[in-house]
């Protein structure tokens, strides 16, 4: 039952409230929570609320007070949270935690464009040697294709356009310097303590940074991953993705070993910048794990642009000639005359020499930290987010995990990262966007699916005369009418799929797509005009849910 109280004639400047505020600072001082009532500081009227939260909600605010009162049950830590690694996940978790009232410190290595045991930088892989610089180079490389397209639209050039590699690199590096500064300021403005140096875990609550020790109630490991180059003869002549983003000059002829998204993205970059590009892959197709039709389509389109794929070829050695050129020896033969050989053969968690094994943190054979659904490691006070856990290695996922962790620890909101319907993109040329299941995954999980596809020449190509095409695909559950997967390969695919991903996450049905008016003339409108399935798969037990006709009735169709 709510108590009946009169409004006292007090203000927030009252000594009692000032004392309380100094002892337990809050972000919004206009409201203070006391028991089961809200005290509004301006009028100080008492309003009944929901039942009071559990004592654990306030535990984080009382830890320091109890230690000051001499409680033997609690330690007086330097910080509530100490984060090792200032990449996307670590920065998000640290900033949110600070905004929730926690005292937070972040340590990170000094900035460098190429990572090492002694160099890194605030912003992490994505910002400094991944997504951002890669996308800048993609933009640069696309101009050569656009110059080709422009001819059909009446543009003529008296002189062939030339690319200045040094200008591109200088501007790219200037942008990275700007971004790492922004990340530092974001953390500083949130009240986070920044520490430059290499962190090492000494015990469940202590981190050493270049000889200085810090204690924390919670330790977060968010050190990401590093490129992995397999050991083989001549591997010392190989560059990885870090180095490929910071080359002093354009490769004349480059061999790229690997068939994943990093390999195909760099193949498009160097091809657009007029390098001769050869891609060596162990399997028959690029992009293992992507939808099969997407894999076929993108390889075909990249081949039309002059990229040469060597399928089912495993490199065995890299050889260096007296003239400095490199050769790639595979299980099928030797290929000569390369100025550069790049290995895009995966990434490994960057957990070496962090001291984690010594304190009992369980890790996989590859070095990934094993965590539970809330990102907690086998040591209760040590947590991990991002690529170092090798769950779903995407920057936006690391951001999600970091935010969820901060809410779990410091906002009394236990939050599990939600990995359903996570969209992703590959910035190859043409680019790929996807969300949901592949056709193969959908068949395995749901059995009966309808597959809709479209393969067409976009409007721009009808005038440019180039062989550019677009491929789109929808996978629909027969029983529920829900869109299980949406895939696209073609110009602007990542931008288009980001919008549709919201709908897929919300439970988009094929009926809703059919009743949506398209935007004309666009490639995206094709996704709302595909009416006839390319094939109907009937391969298993029906899933639970509404039938197609029931869905259409609900939608009013």
Coordinates of C-alpha atoms in Angstrom, one line a residue:
X1 CA 0.0 0.0 0.0
X2 CA 1.4 3.4 -0.9
X3 CA 2.2 5.7 2.0
X4 CA 0.5 9.1 2.4
X5 CA 3.2 11.7 2.7
X6 CA 3.1 15.5 2.5
X7 CA 5.6 17.4 0.4
X8 CA 8.3 18.9 2.6
X9 CA 9.5 22.4 1.9
X10 CA 13.0 21.4 0.9
X11 CA 15.3 22.0 -2.1
X12 CA 18.1 20.0 -3.6
X13 CA 20.5 22.4 -2.1
X14 CA 19.6 21.0 1.3
X15 CA 22.8 19.9 3.2
X16 CA 21.4 16.4 3.7
X17 CA 20.8 15.9 0.0
X18 CA 24.1 17.5 -1.0
X19 CA 25.8 15.0 1.3
X20 CA 23.9 12.1 -0.2
X21 CA 24.7 13.3 -3.8
X22 CA 28.4 13.7 -3.1
X23 CA 28.5 10.2 -1.5
X24 CA 26.6 8.5 -4.3
X25 CA 26.9 10.7 -7.5
X26 CA 24.2 10.1 -10.2
X27 CA 24.0 11.2 -13.8
X28 CA 20.6 12.9 -13.6
X29 CA 20.4 14.7 -10.2
X30 CA 16.8 15.8 -10.9
X31 CA 15.6 12.4 -9.5
X32 CA 16.8 10.4 -6.5
X33 CA 15.5 6.9 -5.8
X34 CA 14.9 6.1 -2.1
X35 CA 13.2 2.9 -1.1
X36 CA 10.0 2.6 -3.1
X37 CA 9.6 6.3 -3.8
X38 CA 11.0 8.8 -6.2
X39 CA 12.1 12.1 -4.8
X40 CA 11.9 14.8 -7.4
X41 CA 14.5 17.4 -6.5
X42 CA 12.7 20.4 -7.8
X43 CA 9.4 19.9 -5.9
X44 CA 10.5 17.0 -3.7
X45 CA 7.1 15.5 -4.0
X46 CA 7.0 11.8 -3.1
X47 CA 5.4 9.5 -5.7
X48 CA 4.8 5.8 -5.2
X49 CA 6.6 3.4 -7.5
X50 CA 6.8 -0.2 -8.3
X51 CA 8.1 -2.5 -5.5
X52 CA 11.7 -1.6 -4.6
X53 CA 14.5 -3.3 -6.5
X54 CA 16.5 -6.0 -5.0
X55 CA 19.6 -5.1 -2.9
X56 CA 21.8 -6.2 -5.7
X57 CA 20.7 -3.1 -7.7
X58 CA 22.5 -0.9 -5.2
X59 CA 25.4 -3.1 -4.5
X60 CA 27.7 -1.4 -6.9
X61 CA 27.1 2.0 -5.2
X62 CA 27.7 0.7 -1.7
X63 CA 31.0 -1.2 -2.4
X64 CA 33.1 1.9 -1.8
X65 CA 31.2 3.0 1.2
X66 CA 31.5 -0.4 2.9
X67 CA 35.2 -0.4 2.3
X68 CA 35.5 3.1 3.8
X69 CA 33.6 1.9 6.8
X70 CA 36.1 -0.8 7.4
X71 CA 34.1 -3.8 6.1
X72 CA 36.4 -6.8 5.8
X73 CA 34.1 -8.4 3.3
X74 CA 34.8 -6.0 0.4
X75 CA 38.0 -4.7 -1.2
X76 CA 38.7 -1.1 -2.1
X77 CA 39.4 -1.5 -5.8
X78 CA 40.9 1.3 -8.0
X79 CA 38.1 0.8 -10.5
X80 CA 34.8 -0.9 -10.9
X81 CA 35.8 -2.0 -14.4
X82 CA 39.2 -2.3 -16.0
X83 CA 39.2 -2.8 -19.8
X84 CA 42.1 -4.3 -21.7
X85 CA 41.8 -3.2 -25.4
X86 CA 40.1 -0.1 -26.8
X87 CA 38.5 -1.6 -29.9
X88 CA 34.8 -1.3 -30.7
X89 CA 33.6 -3.7 -28.0
X90 CA 35.9 -2.4 -25.2
X91 CA 35.1 1.3 -25.9
X92 CA 31.3 0.6 -26.0
X93 CA 31.4 -1.4 -22.8
X94 CA 33.6 1.2 -21.0
X95 CA 31.6 4.2 -22.1
X96 CA 28.3 2.7 -21.2
X97 CA 29.6 1.5 -17.8
X98 CA 30.9 5.0 -17.0
X99 CA 27.5 6.5 -18.0
X100 CA 25.9 4.0 -15.6
X101 CA 28.0 5.4 -12.8
X102 CA 30.9 3.0 -12.7
X103 CA 34.5 4.0 -12.3
X104 CA 36.3 2.8 -15.5
X105 CA 39.8 2.6 -16.9
X106 CA 40.9 1.4 -20.3
X107 CA 44.4 0.5 -21.4
X108 CA 45.5 0.3 -25.0
X109 CA 48.8 0.2 -26.9
X110 CA 50.2 3.3 -28.7
X111 CA 48.8 4.0 -32.1
X112 CA 50.3 2.5 -35.3
X113 CA 48.8 1.6 -38.6
X114 CA 50.2 -1.9 -38.4
X115 CA 49.5 -3.8 -35.2
X116 CA 52.2 -5.7 -33.1
X117 CA 53.0 -6.8 -29.6
X118 CA 53.8 -3.1 -28.8
X119 CA 51.5 -1.1 -31.1
X120 CA 47.7 -0.8 -31.5
X121 CA 45.7 2.3 -30.8
X122 CA 42.4 3.5 -29.5
X123 CA 39.7 2.5 -31.9
X124 CA 41.0 -1.0 -32.5
X125 CA 41.1 -3.2 -35.6
X126 CA 37.9 -2.0 -37.3
X127 CA 38.7 1.7 -37.1
X128 CA 42.5 1.6 -37.6
X129 CA 43.4 -1.4 -39.8
X130 CA 40.1 -3.0 -40.8
X131 CA 36.6 -1.8 -41.8
X132 CA 37.3 1.9 -42.1
X133 CA 40.6 2.0 -44.0
X134 CA 39.5 -0.9 -46.1
X135 CA 36.3 1.0 -47.1
X136 CA 38.3 4.1 -47.9
X137 CA 40.5 2.0 -50.3
X138 CA 37.3 0.5 -51.8
X139 CA 36.1 4.0 -52.5
X140 CA 39.4 4.8 -54.2
X141 CA 39.4 1.7 -56.3
X142 CA 35.8 2.1 -57.5
X143 CA 36.7 5.2 -59.5
X144 CA 38.4 3.2 -62.2
X145 CA 35.1 1.4 -62.9
X146 CA 33.1 4.6 -62.7
X147 CA 35.5 6.2 -65.3
X148 CA 34.6 3.2 -67.6
X149 CA 30.9 3.6 -67.0
X150 CA 31.0 7.3 -67.7
X151 CA 31.9 6.8 -71.4
X152 CA 28.4 5.5 -72.2
X153 CA 27.0 8.7 -70.6
X154 CA 29.0 11.0 -72.8
X155 CA 32.1 11.7 -70.8
X156 CA 35.4 11.9 -72.6
X157 CA 38.9 12.3 -71.2
X158 CA 41.7 13.8 -73.1
X159 CA 44.2 12.2 -70.8
X160 CA 43.7 8.8 -69.1
X161 CA 43.0 9.4 -65.4
X162 CA 46.0 8.6 -63.2
X163 CA 46.0 7.4 -59.6
X164 CA 48.4 8.8 -57.0
X165 CA 49.0 6.2 -54.4
X166 CA 50.8 8.5 -52.0
X167 CA 47.9 10.9 -51.8
X168 CA 45.5 8.1 -51.1
X169 CA 47.7 6.7 -48.3
X170 CA 48.4 10.1 -46.7
X171 CA 44.7 11.0 -46.6
X172 CA 43.8 7.6 -45.3
X173 CA 46.3 7.9 -42.5
X174 CA 45.2 11.4 -41.6
X175 CA 41.7 10.1 -41.2
X176 CA 42.9 7.3 -38.9
X177 CA 44.7 9.8 -36.7
X178 CA 41.5 11.8 -36.5
X179 CA 39.5 8.8 -35.6
X180 CA 41.8 7.5 -32.9
X181 CA 41.6 11.0 -31.3
X182 CA 37.9 10.9 -31.4
X183 CA 37.8 7.6 -29.6
X184 CA 40.0 8.9 -26.9
X185 CA 37.8 12.0 -26.5
X186 CA 34.6 9.8 -26.4
X187 CA 36.1 7.9 -23.4
X188 CA 37.5 11.0 -21.7
X189 CA 34.1 12.8 -22.0
X190 CA 32.4 9.8 -20.3
X191 CA 34.8 10.0 -17.4
X192 CA 36.9 7.0 -18.3
X193 CA 40.6 6.9 -17.3
X194 CA 42.9 6.3 -20.3
X195 CA 46.1 4.3 -19.8
X196 CA 48.6 3.7 -22.6
X197 CA 50.5 0.5 -22.5
X198 CA 50.2 -3.3 -22.6
X199 CA 47.9 -4.8 -20.0
X200 CA 48.5 -8.2 -18.4
X201 CA 46.2 -9.9 -16.0
X202 CA 48.0 -10.8 -12.7
X203 CA 45.1 -12.2 -10.7
X204 CA 41.2 -12.0 -11.0
X205 CA 41.2 -8.4 -9.9
X206 CA 44.7 -7.0 -10.8
X207 CA 46.1 -5.8 -14.1
X208 CA 49.7 -4.8 -14.7
X209 CA 50.3 -2.1 -17.4
X210 CA 54.0 -1.8 -18.1
X211 CA 55.0 -2.3 -14.5
X212 CA 52.2 -0.4 -12.8
X213 CA 49.4 -2.3 -11.1
X214 CA 45.7 -1.5 -11.0
X215 CA 42.9 -3.3 -9.2
X216 CA 39.3 -3.6 -10.4
X217 CA 36.1 -5.4 -9.3
X218 CA 35.7 -6.5 -12.9
X219 CA 38.2 -7.0 -15.7
X220 CA 37.1 -6.9 -19.4
X221 CA 39.3 -8.4 -22.1
X222 CA 38.5 -7.0 -25.5
X223 CA 41.8 -7.3 -27.4
X224 CA 40.3 -8.5 -30.7
X225 CA 42.3 -10.6 -33.1
X226 CA 45.4 -10.5 -35.3
X227 CA 46.0 -11.8 -38.9
X228 CA 47.1 -15.4 -39.0
X229 CA 49.7 -16.6 -41.5
X230 CA 50.4 -20.3 -41.6
X231 CA 53.9 -21.5 -41.2
X232 CA 55.4 -22.6 -44.5
X233 CA 58.6 -22.1 -46.5
X234 CA 58.9 -18.5 -47.6
X235 CA 56.2 -17.1 -45.2
X236 CA 58.6 -14.3 -44.3
X237 CA 58.0 -12.8 -47.7
X238 CA 54.2 -12.6 -47.2
X239 CA 52.1 -9.6 -46.2
X240 CA 48.9 -9.7 -44.2
X241 CA 45.9 -7.4 -44.2
X242 CA 47.5 -4.9 -41.9
X243 CA 50.4 -4.4 -44.2
X244 CA 48.2 -4.4 -47.3
X245 CA 46.4 -1.4 -46.0
X246 CA 49.7 0.5 -45.6
X247 CA 51.8 -0.3 -48.6
X248 CA 54.2 2.4 -49.9
X249 CA 53.3 1.7 -53.5
X250 CA 50.8 -0.1 -55.7
X251 CA 51.4 -3.8 -56.2
X252 CA 52.1 -4.5 -59.9
X253 CA 51.0 -8.1 -59.6
X254 CA 49.7 -9.6 -56.4
X255 CA 48.7 -13.1 -55.3
X256 CA 46.1 -13.3 -52.6
X257 CA 45.9 -16.6 -50.7
X258 CA 42.5 -17.2 -49.1
X259 CA 38.8 -17.3 -50.1
X260 CA 37.1 -15.4 -47.3
X261 CA 35.7 -11.9 -47.2
X262 CA 39.1 -10.3 -46.5
X263 CA 40.6 -12.0 -49.6
X264 CA 37.8 -11.0 -52.0
X265 CA 37.6 -7.5 -50.7
X266 CA 41.3 -6.9 -51.2
X267 CA 41.1 -8.6 -54.6
X268 CA 38.5 -5.9 -55.6
X269 CA 40.6 -3.1 -54.2
X270 CA 43.8 -4.0 -56.0
X271 CA 42.0 -4.9 -59.2
X272 CA 40.3 -1.5 -59.2
X273 CA 43.6 0.2 -58.6
X274 CA 44.9 -1.6 -61.7
X275 CA 47.0 -4.3 -60.2
X276 CA 47.0 -7.8 -61.7
X277 CA 45.2 -10.0 -59.2
X278 CA 45.3 -13.7 -58.7
X279 CA 43.3 -15.4 -55.9
X280 CA 44.3 -18.9 -54.6
X281 CA 41.7 -20.8 -52.7
X282 CA 41.8 -24.4 -51.3
X283 CA 38.1 -25.0 -52.1
X284 CA 36.0 -24.8 -55.2
X285 CA 34.4 -21.5 -54.3
X286 CA 35.0 -18.3 -52.4
X287 CA 33.2 -17.2 -49.3
X288 CA 32.5 -20.5 -47.5
X289 CA 29.4 -20.2 -45.3
X290 CA 27.6 -17.7 -47.6
X291 CA 24.7 -18.7 -49.7
X292 CA 25.7 -21.0 -52.6
X293 CA 24.2 -18.9 -55.4
X294 CA 25.8 -15.7 -53.9
X295 CA 29.1 -17.5 -54.0
X296 CA 28.7 -18.4 -57.6
X297 CA 27.5 -15.0 -58.7
X298 CA 30.2 -12.9 -57.0
X299 CA 33.0 -15.1 -58.4
X300 CA 31.6 -14.8 -61.9
X301 CA 31.3 -11.0 -61.6
X302 CA 34.8 -10.6 -60.2
X303 CA 36.2 -12.8 -63.0
X304 CA 34.6 -10.5 -65.6
X305 CA 36.6 -7.6 -64.1
X306 CA 39.8 -9.5 -64.7
X307 CA 40.5 -11.2 -61.3
X308 CA 41.9 -14.7 -61.9
X309 CA 40.8 -17.4 -59.4
X310 CA 42.9 -20.5 -58.8
X311 CA 40.5 -22.9 -57.2
X312 CA 41.4 -26.1 -55.2
X313 CA 45.0 -24.9 -55.0
X314 CA 46.8 -25.0 -51.7
X315 CA 50.0 -23.0 -51.4
X316 CA 53.0 -25.0 -50.2
X317 CA 55.8 -22.4 -50.5
X318 CA 56.6 -18.9 -51.4
X319 CA 59.8 -18.5 -53.4
X320 CA 61.9 -15.3 -53.9
X321 CA 63.9 -14.9 -57.1
X322 CA 67.2 -13.0 -57.5
X323 CA 65.3 -10.0 -59.1
X324 CA 63.1 -9.8 -56.0
X325 CA 59.9 -11.2 -57.6
X326 CA 57.9 -13.8 -55.8
X327 CA 56.5 -17.2 -56.9
X328 CA 53.7 -19.2 -55.3
X329 CA 54.2 -23.0 -55.4
X330 CA 50.9 -24.9 -54.9
X331 CA 49.8 -28.5 -55.1
X332 CA 49.2 -28.0 -58.8
X333 CA 52.2 -26.0 -59.9
X334 CA 54.2 -22.8 -59.6
X335 CA 53.1 -19.3 -60.5
X336 CA 55.7 -16.7 -61.0
X337 CA 56.3 -12.9 -61.3
X338 CA 54.4 -11.5 -58.3
X339 CA 55.5 -8.3 -56.7
X340 CA 53.5 -9.1 -53.6
X341 CA 52.0 -12.2 -51.9
X342 CA 49.2 -11.5 -49.4
X343 CA 47.8 -14.1 -47.1
X344 CA 44.2 -13.6 -46.0
X345 CA 44.0 -17.0 -44.2
X346 CA 42.0 -16.0 -41.2
X347 CA 42.5 -14.2 -37.8
X348 CA 43.3 -15.5 -34.4
X349 CA 42.3 -14.1 -31.0
X350 CA 45.0 -11.8 -29.6
X351 CA 45.3 -13.4 -26.2
X352 CA 49.0 -14.3 -26.3
X353 CA 51.0 -13.1 -23.2
X354 CA 47.9 -11.7 -21.4
X355 CA 48.4 -13.9 -18.4
X356 CA 44.9 -15.4 -18.8
X357 CA 45.9 -19.1 -18.5
X358 CA 47.8 -18.4 -15.3
X359 CA 44.7 -17.1 -13.6
X360 CA 42.5 -19.9 -14.8
X361 CA 40.6 -18.4 -17.8
X362 CA 39.5 -21.2 -20.1
X363 CA 40.4 -20.8 -23.8
X364 CA 40.0 -22.7 -27.0
X365 CA 42.8 -24.2 -28.9
X366 CA 42.9 -21.1 -31.1
X367 CA 43.2 -18.9 -28.1
X368 CA 39.6 -17.6 -27.9
X369 CA 38.2 -16.9 -24.5
X370 CA 35.3 -19.2 -23.6
X371 CA 32.4 -17.2 -22.2
X372 CA 28.8 -17.8 -21.1
X373 CA 25.7 -16.1 -22.5
X374 CA 26.5 -13.0 -20.6
X375 CA 30.2 -12.8 -21.8
X376 CA 31.6 -14.1 -18.5
X377 CA 34.7 -16.2 -18.5
X378 CA 35.5 -19.2 -16.3
X379 CA 36.9 -16.7 -13.8
X380 CA 33.8 -14.9 -12.4
X381 CA 35.4 -11.4 -12.3
X382 CA 36.9 -11.6 -15.9
X383 CA 34.7 -10.9 -18.9
X384 CA 35.3 -10.8 -22.7
X385 CA 33.6 -9.4 -25.7
X386 CA 34.3 -9.1 -29.4
X387 CA 36.5 -11.1 -31.7
X388 CA 38.6 -12.4 -28.7
X389 CA 35.7 -14.7 -27.9
X390 CA 35.3 -15.9 -31.6
X391 CA 31.5 -16.0 -31.4
X392 CA 30.3 -13.8 -34.3
X393 CA 33.2 -11.7 -35.4
X394 CA 31.6 -8.5 -36.7
X395 CA 32.2 -5.0 -35.4
X396 CA 28.5 -4.2 -34.8
X397 CA 28.2 -7.5 -32.8
X398 CA 31.2 -6.5 -30.6
X399 CA 29.3 -3.2 -30.0
X400 CA 26.2 -5.1 -29.0
X401 CA 28.2 -7.4 -26.7
X402 CA 29.9 -4.4 -25.1
X403 CA 26.6 -2.7 -24.4
X404 CA 25.0 -5.8 -23.1
X405 CA 27.9 -6.4 -20.7
X406 CA 27.7 -2.8 -19.3
X407 CA 24.0 -3.2 -18.7
X408 CA 24.5 -6.5 -17.0
X409 CA 27.2 -5.3 -14.6
X410 CA 26.2 -1.7 -13.9
X411 CA 22.5 -1.1 -14.8
X412 CA 20.9 -4.1 -13.0
X413 CA 19.7 -5.3 -16.4
X414 CA 21.1 -8.8 -17.1
X415 CA 21.3 -8.7 -20.9
X416 CA 22.3 -11.5 -23.3
X417 CA 23.6 -10.5 -26.7
X418 CA 21.0 -11.3 -29.4
X419 CA 22.5 -13.0 -32.4
X420 CA 19.3 -13.5 -34.3
X421 CA 19.1 -12.0 -37.8
X422 CA 22.5 -10.2 -37.7
X423 CA 23.0 -8.6 -41.1
X424 CA 26.5 -8.5 -42.7
X425 CA 28.2 -7.2 -45.7
X426 CA 31.2 -8.0 -47.9
X427 CA 32.7 -5.0 -49.6
X428 CA 34.0 -6.9 -52.6
X429 CA 33.1 -5.5 -56.1
X430 CA 30.2 -6.0 -56.6
X431 CA 29.4 -5.9 -52.8
X432 CA 27.3 -8.4 -50.9
X433 CA 24.6 -7.8 -48.3
X434 CA 22.8 -10.5 -46.4
X435 CA 20.6 -11.1 -43.4
X436 CA 19.1 -14.4 -42.0
X437 CA 19.6 -17.9 -43.2
X438 CA 21.2 -19.2 -46.4
X439 CA 19.1 -21.5 -48.5
X440 CA 21.0 -24.5 -47.3
X441 CA 20.6 -23.5 -43.6
X442 CA 16.8 -22.8 -44.1
X443 CA 16.2 -26.2 -45.7
X444 CA 18.1 -27.9 -42.9
X445 CA 16.1 -26.1 -40.2
X446 CA 12.7 -25.7 -41.7
X447 CA 12.5 -28.3 -44.5
X448 CA 9.8 -26.7 -46.7
X449 CA 10.9 -23.4 -48.2
X450 CA 10.1 -21.3 -51.2
X451 CA 13.1 -19.6 -52.9
X452 CA 12.7 -16.4 -54.9
X453 CA 15.5 -15.1 -57.1
X454 CA 16.2 -12.2 -59.5
X455 CA 19.2 -11.8 -61.7
X456 CA 19.1 -8.7 -63.8
X457 CA 21.0 -6.0 -65.6
X458 CA 20.7 -2.7 -63.6
X459 CA 19.5 0.4 -65.4
X460 CA 23.0 2.1 -65.3
X461 CA 24.6 -0.9 -67.1
X462 CA 22.1 -0.6 -70.0
X463 CA 23.8 2.7 -71.0
X464 CA 27.3 2.1 -69.7
X465 CA 27.5 -1.1 -71.8
X466 CA 29.4 -2.9 -69.0
X467 CA 28.5 -6.5 -68.0
X468 CA 27.4 -5.5 -64.5
X469 CA 24.5 -7.5 -63.0
X470 CA 22.6 -7.7 -59.8
X471 CA 21.5 -10.9 -58.0
X472 CA 18.8 -11.0 -55.2
X473 CA 17.3 -13.8 -53.3
X474 CA 14.6 -14.4 -50.7
X475 CA 14.1 -17.6 -48.7
X476 CA 10.6 -18.0 -47.3
X477 CA 9.2 -20.5 -44.8
X478 CA 6.2 -22.2 -46.4
X479 CA 4.5 -22.9 -43.1
X480 CA 4.8 -19.4 -41.5
X481 CA 5.3 -17.2 -44.6
X482 CA 8.2 -15.6 -42.8
X483 CA 11.3 -14.4 -44.7
X484 CA 14.1 -16.6 -43.4
X485 CA 16.9 -15.1 -45.5
X486 CA 17.5 -12.1 -47.7
X487 CA 20.6 -11.9 -49.9
X488 CA 21.9 -9.5 -52.5
X489 CA 25.0 -9.0 -54.6
X490 CA 25.2 -5.8 -56.6
X491 CA 25.8 -2.1 -56.3
X492 CA 24.7 -0.7 -52.9
X493 CA 23.8 -4.1 -51.6
X494 CA 25.0 -3.4 -48.0
X495 CA 23.0 -0.1 -47.8
X496 CA 19.9 -1.8 -49.1
X497 CA 20.1 -4.9 -46.9
X498 CA 20.6 -2.8 -43.7
X499 CA 17.1 -1.4 -44.2
X500 CA 15.5 -4.7 -44.9
X501 CA 17.4 -6.3 -41.9
X502 CA 15.2 -4.3 -39.5
X503 CA 12.1 -5.9 -41.1
X504 CA 13.6 -9.4 -41.1
X505 CA 14.5 -9.0 -37.4
X506 CA 10.9 -7.9 -36.7
X507 CA 9.5 -11.0 -38.4
X508 CA 8.9 -9.9 -42.0
X509 CA 6.6 -12.1 -44.1
X510 CA 6.5 -12.5 -47.8
X511 CA 3.0 -11.2 -47.8
X512 CA 4.2 -7.9 -46.3
X513 CA 6.8 -7.6 -49.0
X514 CA 4.2 -8.3 -51.6
X515 CA 2.0 -5.5 -50.3
X516 CA 4.8 -3.0 -50.0
X517 CA 5.0 -0.4 -52.8
X518 CA 8.4 -0.2 -54.4
X519 CA 10.5 2.9 -55.0
X520 CA 11.0 3.3 -58.8
X521 CA 13.4 3.2 -60.5
X522 CA 15.7 1.4 -58.1
X523 CA 17.3 -2.0 -57.8
X524 CA 15.9 -2.4 -54.3
X525 CA 12.3 -2.4 -55.6
X526 CA 12.9 -5.9 -57.0
X527 CA 12.8 -7.3 -53.5
X528 CA 9.1 -6.3 -53.2
X529 CA 8.1 -7.5 -56.7
X530 CA 9.3 -11.1 -56.8
X531 CA 6.1 -13.1 -57.0
X532 CA 6.9 -16.5 -58.4
X533 CA 9.3 -18.9 -56.6
X534 CA 12.3 -20.0 -58.6
X535 CA 11.9 -23.3 -56.8
X536 CA 9.8 -24.9 -54.1
X537 CA 11.7 -27.2 -51.7
X538 CA 9.6 -29.7 -49.8
X539 CA 12.2 -31.5 -47.7
X540 CA 11.1 -32.0 -44.2
X541 CA 8.5 -31.7 -41.4
X542 CA 6.5 -28.5 -41.2
X543 CA 7.5 -25.8 -38.8
X544 CA 5.2 -24.4 -36.1
X545 CA 3.3 -21.3 -36.8
X546 CA 0.6 -19.8 -39.1
X547 CA 0.1 -21.2 -42.6
X548 CA 0.6 -19.0 -45.7
X549 CA -3.2 -18.5 -46.1
X550 CA -3.5 -17.6 -42.4
X551 CA -0.7 -15.0 -42.7
X552 CA -2.4 -13.4 -45.7
X553 CA -5.7 -13.2 -43.8
X554 CA -4.0 -11.4 -40.9
X555 CA -2.4 -9.0 -43.4
X556 CA -5.7 -8.3 -44.9
X557 CA -4.8 -9.6 -48.4

